[in-house]
Amino acid sequence: MLKHYQHFLTVQFAVDEINKDPHLLPNVTLGYQLLNNFHQSDLAVESSLIWLSGKGPTIPNYSCDRQHKSMVAIGGMSSTLSMAVAPLLGVYKVPQLSYGPFDLLLSDESQYPYVYQLGSRESTLHLAAVQLMLHFGWTWMGLIISDDMRGEQFLRDLNEEMASNAMCLAFTEKVPENFLKENEDINFLSRILQSSSNVIFIYGNTDSIKEISHLLKYYAFSGKMLVTTSSWDFSAEASDSMMTNFHGTLIFSQFRKKIPGFTDFLRSVHPRANPEDIFLKTIWQVVFKCSLSEVSPVDMVRRGCHENFSLTQVSPRYLDKNIMEKSSNIYNGVYLFAHALHHMLQTEGKDVSELAANPLLSWKLHQFLKCVNPVTGIKDELCGDGPSMTPEKYDILNFRSLPDSIRTQVKVGEVIPQEKELRINEEDIKWPEDFPQIPSSTCSVACGRGYRTQSLEGQPVCCFDCILCPDGRISNNTNAEECMQCPEDQYPSKEKDRCLPKTVTYLAYEETLGMILAFAALCFSILTTFVLGVFVMYRDTPIVKANNRSLSYILLTSLTLCFLSSLLFIGRPTPAICLLRQTTFAIVFTVAIASILAKTITVVLAFRATQPGSKLRRWLGTSVSYFLIFICTLIQMCLCGIWLGTYPPFLEMDRHSEASFIIFQCNEGSLVTFYCVLGYMGFLAFVSFTLAFLARNLPDTFNEAKYLTFSMLVFCSVWIAFLPAYQSTKGKAMVAMEIFSILVSSAGILICIFAPKCYIILLRADRNTLEILRNKANP
C-alpha cells in the first residue's frame, strides 16, 4: 500500500519542524526509528521486540543498544495492531500513541493504561450522519455495522437520534468476523440488494468489516448510495476494476487541518537527498518507472529518472499530496510527544545532559501526555484523565474513481455535530453512476402540504399514507403528522397548505347590493314624501277629507321613516347603530300599522253609526284615532325598552358563518324579545287585516276598506315569508333579506292605499267632487 508511505513522510516532516523550532525543545534534537509490521500482529510484536532489544537478537527484557534513547512508540494503524503490542510495551511503561481509528476497547485504562489514541472518538458521528441524511431527505436508510462493541454503541446512538428525527432503518446487518455457513455471504448480499433503501451507511474499521471488503472484490452494491467513514479503507483489497463501484461514495473523515509547508516538503524529498530511505527508492521506481541501482545524477538520467522528478508529481493513486486522516493523527502525535517532553523537562528542571545520561524516562511522560491537548499542544492546568475534548468536526469527502485508475477524495463539506452546523457544496458532489442526480431514499413518497401522514399498521413511522386535511385545517409542512387549525382571523386556502387572512365584510354602500337597496329606500321615501305633499296640497278635496286626512298624514310620515330606517342596516355596523336599527324599525312600523288599524276602525264605525242618535258617533273623532295610535306605539316602545334593558343588540364579528370572511354584524341579543316585537307588529297587522276584510263590501265611495285589505295582505305575506328566510341565511344575506322585507311591505302599503287616490287626485280630478261622493253614498 504505497499510499501509507505518507505516514512516514509525516513523521519526517513533523520532526524536522520541531527541530527547527527554537521555542519547542530548545537544545534537544528529535530523532526516530522506523520499523514495519506489514499489517500483521505477529510482525508488529516482533518489531517491538527488535526496538526494545536493540539491533542484536530479540531477547526480551534485554537491550543490546547501550544508547537507546527512544521514549515513545507511535504505531497501530488499527486497534488490532495496537492491542497486539500494548502488553509488551506496557511492561516497560512505554507510551504508545495509536494513530488508527478510536476503539472503545483501547480506552479501558485498566487493560491498556499506556495507550493514547490519537484518532477521533467519533462520539458524535451518529449526529453527523443524521444531519447529512436530513439535508438530503434520506429518511429510509440501511445500516451495516461491525459485530463488536463499537458497532453496538453506534447502533444504539444512531437509533435514538433517528427516532427523534422521524427517520428509520430499513435494515441492520452485522458483519461477522468470517462467513462460515454455506452461501452466508450471498444471502448477506441479497438482503442488502433487495432492500427498498437506496442509501446504506457502513460503519466499522478495515479490520472489523474485512468480510465486506472481501465480498466487494467480486460483487457490487448496485443501485445503492454508500456512506461510510475513513476508518474503513475499502481500497485495501479492492482491485482497480472494482474501485469504480465506490465512485460517488460519501466519507466522513476526521477534520484535517491544513499543514503549511507540507507540499514544499514533498517537493524537497528526493532519493539523492535521502539515500538511506529504502522505501523512497521503491516509490520512485514504481511511480516513475525507472531504476535506481545507482544514485548518481548521470546514472539516474540514463535510467529514466530525471533530476526534476518530485513527489508532488505522483498520481493520487500512489500517494495523496493532501494530509490524510491517519497522517494528521501522526502529525498530532509527534507534537503531543514533543510538548509533553518539553513540559516534563521544564517541570523537573532537567537539562539535555541529564536526559542523555538517563534516557529511560518513558514512564515519566504519562502524566504530561494526559495533560497536553494533542492538537493545540497547550497544557491543561487542571490536568484531567486525558487530553481535553474539543467539539468534534468532520470533513465530508466524495470518493471519485477516474480514468487511468486515478482515485481521489474531494472535500465537499464539513459538519460540527454538537453545533448542528452542516456546510456542503452539492454542486461539487459526483454521485454514483446509478444516480444521475441526488438519490432519494424514503419508505413512502413525501406528503405534500395540505396532507398529513397516517401510519401504516405494523410498519415503521417512515412508512405511511397521505391523507388530505379535513375542512378547516391545513398543513404547511412536508410530512406533517397533524393538520393545524387556522387562527380565527384566517381561513384555509383551497389547497389547504396555508392560512389566508379573512376579509372583513358587511353590507356596504359601495357594493352592488347595498347600492340597489339604498337607492330603492331613497326612491320610495322620496315617493312617499311626494304623496304626502299631494295630500297636503289637495287637503280640502273630497277624496282627502273622506279618507281621514290626519291619519293619512301620520301614515305617510311613518312610511317615509320606514323606508329611511332601512338605511340603518346598510354600512359598517357600530354599537350605536345596533341599538337603534331594530328598535327604530319596530316603532315606526308600529305607528304605520296602528294608523292603518285606526283607519280601518274608522271606516267600520262610520257605517255602523249612520242611525240618528247612535252612540258609536262619539268614537269617530280624531282624538280616538290618535289615542289608539299612541297606545299601540306605547306598548311597542315598552317592549323595546325591556329589550334594551335586559339583553340589547350588540356588535359582533362572526368568524364562523363564512369560511373566508369576518362578518361585522349586529347580534339581536335576546331573540325572545326580538320575536315578541315582530309578533306584536304581526298581531296589529292581523287585526287590521281581519277588520278590513270584514268591511270590504261596505259602500265606500273610494273602496277604502278593500285597499286596506290588500295592503295588510301584502304586509302579512311579506313578513310571514321573512321569518323562515331570516332563519336560514347568515351574514349580509340576512341583512339584505330584512331590508328587502321592510321595503316591500312598506311599498305594498304605500301602493295599495295611496296609488288609487293619487290617480284620482292627479289624473281624474273630475271624479274628485262632492256630487260623486254623495251619489255613491246614496245610490
PDB file of N, CA, C and O in Angstrom, residues 189-235:
ATOM      1  N   LEU A 189     -25.537 -10.474   0.961  1.00  0.00           N
ATOM      2  CA  LEU A 189     -25.606  -9.522  -0.147  1.00  0.00           C
ATOM      3  C   LEU A 189     -27.032  -9.389  -0.678  1.00  0.00           C
ATOM      4  O   LEU A 189     -27.479  -8.281  -0.983  1.00  0.00           O
ATOM      5  N   SER A 190     -27.763 -10.488  -0.759  1.00  0.00           N
ATOM      6  CA  SER A 190     -29.132 -10.452  -1.288  1.00  0.00           C
ATOM      7  C   SER A 190     -30.044  -9.612  -0.408  1.00  0.00           C
ATOM      8  O   SER A 190     -30.878  -8.846  -0.914  1.00  0.00           O
ATOM      9  N   ARG A 191     -29.913  -9.745   0.900  1.00  0.00           N
ATOM     10  CA  ARG A 191     -30.754  -8.946   1.807  1.00  0.00           C
ATOM     11  C   ARG A 191     -30.523  -7.455   1.607  1.00  0.00           C
ATOM     12  O   ARG A 191     -31.461  -6.651   1.676  1.00  0.00           O
ATOM     13  N   ILE A 192     -29.301  -7.089   1.354  1.00  0.00           N
ATOM     14  CA  ILE A 192     -28.974  -5.676   1.149  1.00  0.00           C
ATOM     15  C   ILE A 192     -29.535  -5.176  -0.174  1.00  0.00           C
ATOM     16  O   ILE A 192     -30.163  -4.113  -0.256  1.00  0.00           O
ATOM     17  N   LEU A 193     -29.332  -5.953  -1.234  1.00  0.00           N
ATOM     18  CA  LEU A 193     -29.770  -5.511  -2.563  1.00  0.00           C
ATOM     19  C   LEU A 193     -31.287  -5.498  -2.684  1.00  0.00           C
ATOM     20  O   LEU A 193     -31.850  -4.708  -3.457  1.00  0.00           O
ATOM     21  N   GLN A 194     -31.992  -6.354  -1.950  1.00  0.00           N
ATOM     22  CA  GLN A 194     -33.446  -6.408  -2.024  1.00  0.00           C
ATOM     23  C   GLN A 194     -34.116  -5.336  -1.184  1.00  0.00           C
ATOM     24  O   GLN A 194     -35.324  -5.133  -1.296  1.00  0.00           O
ATOM     25  N   SER A 195     -33.357  -4.640  -0.379  1.00  0.00           N
ATOM     26  CA  SER A 195     -33.940  -3.583   0.453  1.00  0.00           C
ATOM     27  C   SER A 195     -34.405  -2.414  -0.410  1.00  0.00           C
ATOM     28  O   SER A 195     -33.816  -2.106  -1.451  1.00  0.00           O
ATOM     29  N   SER A 196     -35.489  -1.777   0.032  1.00  0.00           N
ATOM     30  CA  SER A 196     -36.012  -0.612  -0.701  1.00  0.00           C
ATOM     31  C   SER A 196     -35.228   0.654  -0.413  1.00  0.00           C
ATOM     32  O   SER A 196     -35.463   1.693  -1.038  1.00  0.00           O
ATOM     33  N   SER A 197     -34.307   0.573   0.522  1.00  0.00           N
ATOM     34  CA  SER A 197     -33.485   1.746   0.836  1.00  0.00           C
ATOM     35  C   SER A 197     -32.413   1.925  -0.233  1.00  0.00           C
ATOM     36  O   SER A 197     -31.748   0.964  -0.632  1.00  0.00           O
ATOM     37  N   ASN A 198     -32.232   3.144  -0.687  1.00  0.00           N
ATOM     38  CA  ASN A 198     -31.214   3.453  -1.688  1.00  0.00           C
ATOM     39  C   ASN A 198     -29.906   3.935  -1.070  1.00  0.00           C
ATOM     40  O   ASN A 198     -28.920   4.106  -1.789  1.00  0.00           O
ATOM     41  N   VAL A 199     -29.906   4.199   0.217  1.00  0.00           N
ATOM     42  CA  VAL A 199     -28.718   4.721   0.898  1.00  0.00           C
ATOM     43  C   VAL A 199     -28.314   3.746   1.988  1.00  0.00           C
ATOM     44  O   VAL A 199     -29.156   3.306   2.782  1.00  0.00           O
ATOM     45  N   ILE A 200     -27.053   3.406   2.020  1.00  0.00           N
ATOM     46  CA  ILE A 200     -26.530   2.464   3.012  1.00  0.00           C
ATOM     47  C   ILE A 200     -25.358   3.122   3.742  1.00  0.00           C
ATOM     48  O   ILE A 200     -24.439   3.642   3.099  1.00  0.00           O
ATOM     49  N   PHE A 201     -25.416   3.098   5.061  1.00  0.00           N
ATOM     50  CA  PHE A 201     -24.302   3.596   5.879  1.00  0.00           C
ATOM     51  C   PHE A 201     -23.506   2.395   6.368  1.00  0.00           C
ATOM     52  O   PHE A 201     -24.064   1.467   6.966  1.00  0.00           O
ATOM     53  N   ILE A 202     -22.226   2.405   6.098  1.00  0.00           N
ATOM     54  CA  ILE A 202     -21.342   1.315   6.511  1.00  0.00           C
ATOM     55  C   ILE A 202     -20.418   1.838   7.601  1.00  0.00           C
ATOM     56  O   ILE A 202     -19.664   2.788   7.377  1.00  0.00           O
ATOM     57  N   TYR A 203     -20.482   1.204   8.789  1.00  0.00           N
ATOM     58  CA  TYR A 203     -19.705   1.670   9.927  1.00  0.00           C
ATOM     59  C   TYR A 203     -18.794   0.541  10.422  1.00  0.00           C
ATOM     60  O   TYR A 203     -19.251  -0.572  10.682  1.00  0.00           O
ATOM     61  N   GLY A 204     -17.540   0.849  10.541  1.00  0.00           N
ATOM     62  CA  GLY A 204     -16.550  -0.100  11.039  1.00  0.00           C
ATOM     63  C   GLY A 204     -15.186   0.254  10.477  1.00  0.00           C
ATOM     64  O   GLY A 204     -15.059   1.090   9.573  1.00  0.00           O
ATOM     65  N   ASN A 205     -14.166  -0.374  11.028  1.00  0.00           N
ATOM     66  CA  ASN A 205     -12.829  -0.122  10.501  1.00  0.00           C
ATOM     67  C   ASN A 205     -12.416  -1.239   9.559  1.00  0.00           C
ATOM     68  O   ASN A 205     -13.140  -2.230   9.378  1.00  0.00           O
ATOM     69  N   THR A 206     -11.255  -1.100   8.995  1.00  0.00           N
ATOM     70  CA  THR A 206     -10.810  -2.032   7.957  1.00  0.00           C
ATOM     71  C   THR A 206     -10.748  -3.459   8.467  1.00  0.00           C
ATOM     72  O   THR A 206     -11.097  -4.402   7.744  1.00  0.00           O
ATOM     73  N   ASP A 207     -10.345  -3.641   9.709  1.00  0.00           N
ATOM     74  CA  ASP A 207     -10.218  -4.993  10.246  1.00  0.00           C
ATOM     75  C   ASP A 207     -11.569  -5.592  10.617  1.00  0.00           C
ATOM     76  O   ASP A 207     -11.833  -6.768  10.359  1.00  0.00           O
ATOM     77  N   SER A 208     -12.436  -4.782  11.236  1.00  0.00           N
ATOM     78  CA  SER A 208     -13.689  -5.328  11.764  1.00  0.00           C
ATOM     79  C   SER A 208     -14.696  -5.673  10.681  1.00  0.00           C
ATOM     80  O   SER A 208     -15.576  -6.498  10.903  1.00  0.00           O
ATOM     81  N   ILE A 209     -14.593  -5.041   9.515  1.00  0.00           N
ATOM     82  CA  ILE A 209     -15.545  -5.361   8.439  1.00  0.00           C
ATOM     83  C   ILE A 209     -14.786  -5.821   7.185  1.00  0.00           C
ATOM     84  O   ILE A 209     -15.175  -5.519   6.065  1.00  0.00           O
ATOM     85  N   LYS A 210     -13.732  -6.568   7.441  1.00  0.00           N
ATOM     86  CA  LYS A 210     -12.923  -7.028   6.297  1.00  0.00           C
ATOM     87  C   LYS A 210     -13.706  -7.961   5.388  1.00  0.00           C
ATOM     88  O   LYS A 210     -13.415  -8.073   4.187  1.00  0.00           O
ATOM     89  N   GLU A 211     -14.722  -8.643   5.942  1.00  0.00           N
ATOM     90  CA  GLU A 211     -15.525  -9.544   5.125  1.00  0.00           C
ATOM     91  C   GLU A 211     -16.300  -8.782   4.050  1.00  0.00           C
ATOM     92  O   GLU A 211     -16.546  -9.306   2.964  1.00  0.00           O
ATOM     93  N   ILE A 212     -16.689  -7.535   4.364  1.00  0.00           N
ATOM     94  CA  ILE A 212     -17.340  -6.708   3.346  1.00  0.00           C
ATOM     95  C   ILE A 212     -16.360  -6.406   2.226  1.00  0.00           C
ATOM     96  O   ILE A 212     -16.705  -6.434   1.038  1.00  0.00           O
ATOM     97  N   SER A 213     -15.138  -6.103   2.609  1.00  0.00           N
ATOM     98  CA  SER A 213     -14.127  -5.826   1.588  1.00  0.00           C
ATOM     99  C   SER A 213     -13.906  -7.038   0.699  1.00  0.00           C
ATOM    100  O   SER A 213     -13.777  -6.907  -0.526  1.00  0.00           O
ATOM    101  N   HIS A 214     -13.858  -8.234   1.303  1.00  0.00           N
ATOM    102  CA  HIS A 214     -13.710  -9.452   0.511  1.00  0.00           C
ATOM    103  C   HIS A 214     -14.893  -9.630  -0.433  1.00  0.00           C
ATOM    104  O   HIS A 214     -14.728  -9.999  -1.600  1.00  0.00           O
ATOM    105  N   LEU A 215     -16.102  -9.381   0.088  1.00  0.00           N
ATOM    106  CA  LEU A 215     -17.311  -9.569  -0.708  1.00  0.00           C
ATOM    107  C   LEU A 215     -17.350  -8.617  -1.895  1.00  0.00           C
ATOM    108  O   LEU A 215     -17.747  -8.991  -3.005  1.00  0.00           O
ATOM    109  N   LEU A 216     -16.905  -7.387  -1.651  1.00  0.00           N
ATOM    110  CA  LEU A 216     -16.966  -6.383  -2.720  1.00  0.00           C
ATOM    111  C   LEU A 216     -15.857  -6.554  -3.757  1.00  0.00           C
ATOM    112  O   LEU A 216     -15.817  -5.813  -4.732  1.00  0.00           O
ATOM    113  N   LYS A 217     -14.958  -7.515  -3.541  1.00  0.00           N
ATOM    114  CA  LYS A 217     -13.979  -7.819  -4.579  1.00  0.00           C
ATOM    115  C   LYS A 217     -14.646  -8.493  -5.780  1.00  0.00           C
ATOM    116  O   LYS A 217     -14.144  -8.433  -6.904  1.00  0.00           O
ATOM    117  N   TYR A 218     -15.814  -9.113  -5.510  1.00  0.00           N
ATOM    118  CA  TYR A 218     -16.485  -9.881  -6.568  1.00  0.00           C
ATOM    119  C   TYR A 218     -17.874  -9.343  -6.901  1.00  0.00           C
ATOM    120  O   TYR A 218     -18.389  -9.578  -7.996  1.00  0.00           O
ATOM    121  N   TYR A 219     -18.477  -8.645  -5.960  1.00  0.00           N
ATOM    122  CA  TYR A 219     -19.838  -8.140  -6.176  1.00  0.00           C
ATOM    123  C   TYR A 219     -19.875  -6.644  -5.865  1.00  0.00           C
ATOM    124  O   TYR A 219     -18.956  -6.095  -5.249  1.00  0.00           O
ATOM    125  N   ALA A 220     -20.969  -6.025  -6.284  1.00  0.00           N
ATOM    126  CA  ALA A 220     -21.138  -4.583  -6.042  1.00  0.00           C
ATOM    127  C   ALA A 220     -22.531  -4.334  -5.475  1.00  0.00           C
ATOM    128  O   ALA A 220     -23.482  -5.068  -5.770  1.00  0.00           O
ATOM    129  N   PHE A 221     -22.653  -3.293  -4.674  1.00  0.00           N
ATOM    130  CA  PHE A 221     -23.954  -2.870  -4.159  1.00  0.00           C
ATOM    131  C   PHE A 221     -24.631  -2.011  -5.231  1.00  0.00           C
ATOM    132  O   PHE A 221     -24.713  -0.787  -5.114  1.00  0.00           O
ATOM    133  N   SER A 222     -25.106  -2.662  -6.261  1.00  0.00           N
ATOM    134  CA  SER A 222     -25.692  -1.927  -7.395  1.00  0.00           C
ATOM    135  C   SER A 222     -26.955  -1.198  -6.957  1.00  0.00           C
ATOM    136  O   SER A 222     -27.784  -1.731  -6.210  1.00  0.00           O
ATOM    137  N   GLY A 223     -27.086   0.025  -7.436  1.00  0.00           N
ATOM    138  CA  GLY A 223     -28.270   0.824  -7.127  1.00  0.00           C
ATOM    139  C   GLY A 223     -28.301   1.350  -5.710  1.00  0.00           C
ATOM    140  O   GLY A 223     -29.360   1.770  -5.228  1.00  0.00           O
ATOM    141  N   LYS A 224     -27.164   1.336  -5.025  1.00  0.00           N
ATOM    142  CA  LYS A 224     -27.100   1.811  -3.647  1.00  0.00           C
ATOM    143  C   LYS A 224     -26.079   2.932  -3.532  1.00  0.00           C
ATOM    144  O   LYS A 224     -25.010   2.889  -4.138  1.00  0.00           O
ATOM    145  N   MET A 225     -26.449   3.925  -2.762  1.00  0.00           N
ATOM    146  CA  MET A 225     -25.555   5.039  -2.446  1.00  0.00           C
ATOM    147  C   MET A 225     -24.873   4.719  -1.118  1.00  0.00           C
ATOM    148  O   MET A 225     -25.546   4.485  -0.108  1.00  0.00           O
ATOM    149  N   LEU A 226     -23.554   4.689  -1.115  1.00  0.00           N
ATOM    150  CA  LEU A 226     -22.807   4.314   0.082  1.00  0.00           C
ATOM    151  C   LEU A 226     -22.331   5.544   0.830  1.00  0.00           C
ATOM    152  O   LEU A 226     -21.853   6.516   0.238  1.00  0.00           O
ATOM    153  N   VAL A 227     -22.480   5.478   2.148  1.00  0.00           N
ATOM    154  CA  VAL A 227     -21.934   6.497   3.049  1.00  0.00           C
ATOM    155  C   VAL A 227     -21.142   5.740   4.103  1.00  0.00           C
ATOM    156  O   VAL A 227     -21.632   4.758   4.676  1.00  0.00           O
ATOM    157  N   THR A 228     -19.910   6.150   4.356  1.00  0.00           N
ATOM    158  CA  THR A 228     -19.079   5.428   5.310  1.00  0.00           C
ATOM    159  C   THR A 228     -18.151   6.406   6.018  1.00  0.00           C
ATOM    160  O   THR A 228     -18.330   7.632   5.924  1.00  0.00           O
ATOM    161  N   THR A 229     -17.160   5.865   6.703  1.00  0.00           N
ATOM    162  CA  THR A 229     -16.173   6.687   7.391  1.00  0.00           C
ATOM    163  C   THR A 229     -14.789   6.323   6.872  1.00  0.00           C
ATOM    164  O   THR A 229     -14.570   5.273   6.267  1.00  0.00           O
ATOM    165  N   SER A 230     -13.853   7.194   7.160  1.00  0.00           N
ATOM    166  CA  SER A 230     -12.479   6.952   6.705  1.00  0.00           C
ATOM    167  C   SER A 230     -11.826   5.808   7.470  1.00  0.00           C
ATOM    168  O   SER A 230     -10.740   5.346   7.096  1.00  0.00           O
ATOM    169  N   SER A 231     -12.485   5.325   8.544  1.00  0.00           N
ATOM    170  CA  SER A 231     -11.929   4.191   9.288  1.00  0.00           C
ATOM    171  C   SER A 231     -11.929   2.934   8.449  1.00  0.00           C
ATOM    172  O   SER A 231     -11.144   2.014   8.674  1.00  0.00           O
ATOM    173  N   TRP A 232     -12.830   2.863   7.480  1.00  0.00           N
ATOM    174  CA  TRP A 232     -12.882   1.707   6.590  1.00  0.00           C
ATOM    175  C   TRP A 232     -12.148   2.056   5.294  1.00  0.00           C
ATOM    176  O   TRP A 232     -12.612   2.869   4.510  1.00  0.00           O
ATOM    177  N   ASP A 233     -11.018   1.433   5.095  1.00  0.00           N
ATOM    178  CA  ASP A 233     -10.250   1.640   3.873  1.00  0.00           C
ATOM    179  C   ASP A 233     -10.715   0.609   2.849  1.00  0.00           C
ATOM    180  O   ASP A 233     -10.163  -0.497   2.760  1.00  0.00           O
ATOM    181  N   PHE A 234     -11.747   0.955   2.090  1.00  0.00           N
ATOM    182  CA  PHE A 234     -12.320  -0.015   1.157  1.00  0.00           C
ATOM    183  C   PHE A 234     -11.392  -0.297  -0.029  1.00  0.00           C
ATOM    184  O   PHE A 234     -11.636  -1.214  -0.813  1.00  0.00           O
ATOM    185  N   SER A 235     -10.360   0.497  -0.158  1.00  0.00           N
ATOM    186  CA  SER A 235      -9.417   0.245  -1.253  1.00  0.00           C
ATOM    187  C   SER A 235      -8.339  -0.762  -0.873  1.00  0.00           C
ATOM    188  O   SER A 235      -7.476  -1.100  -1.686  1.00  0.00           O
TER     189      SER A 235
END
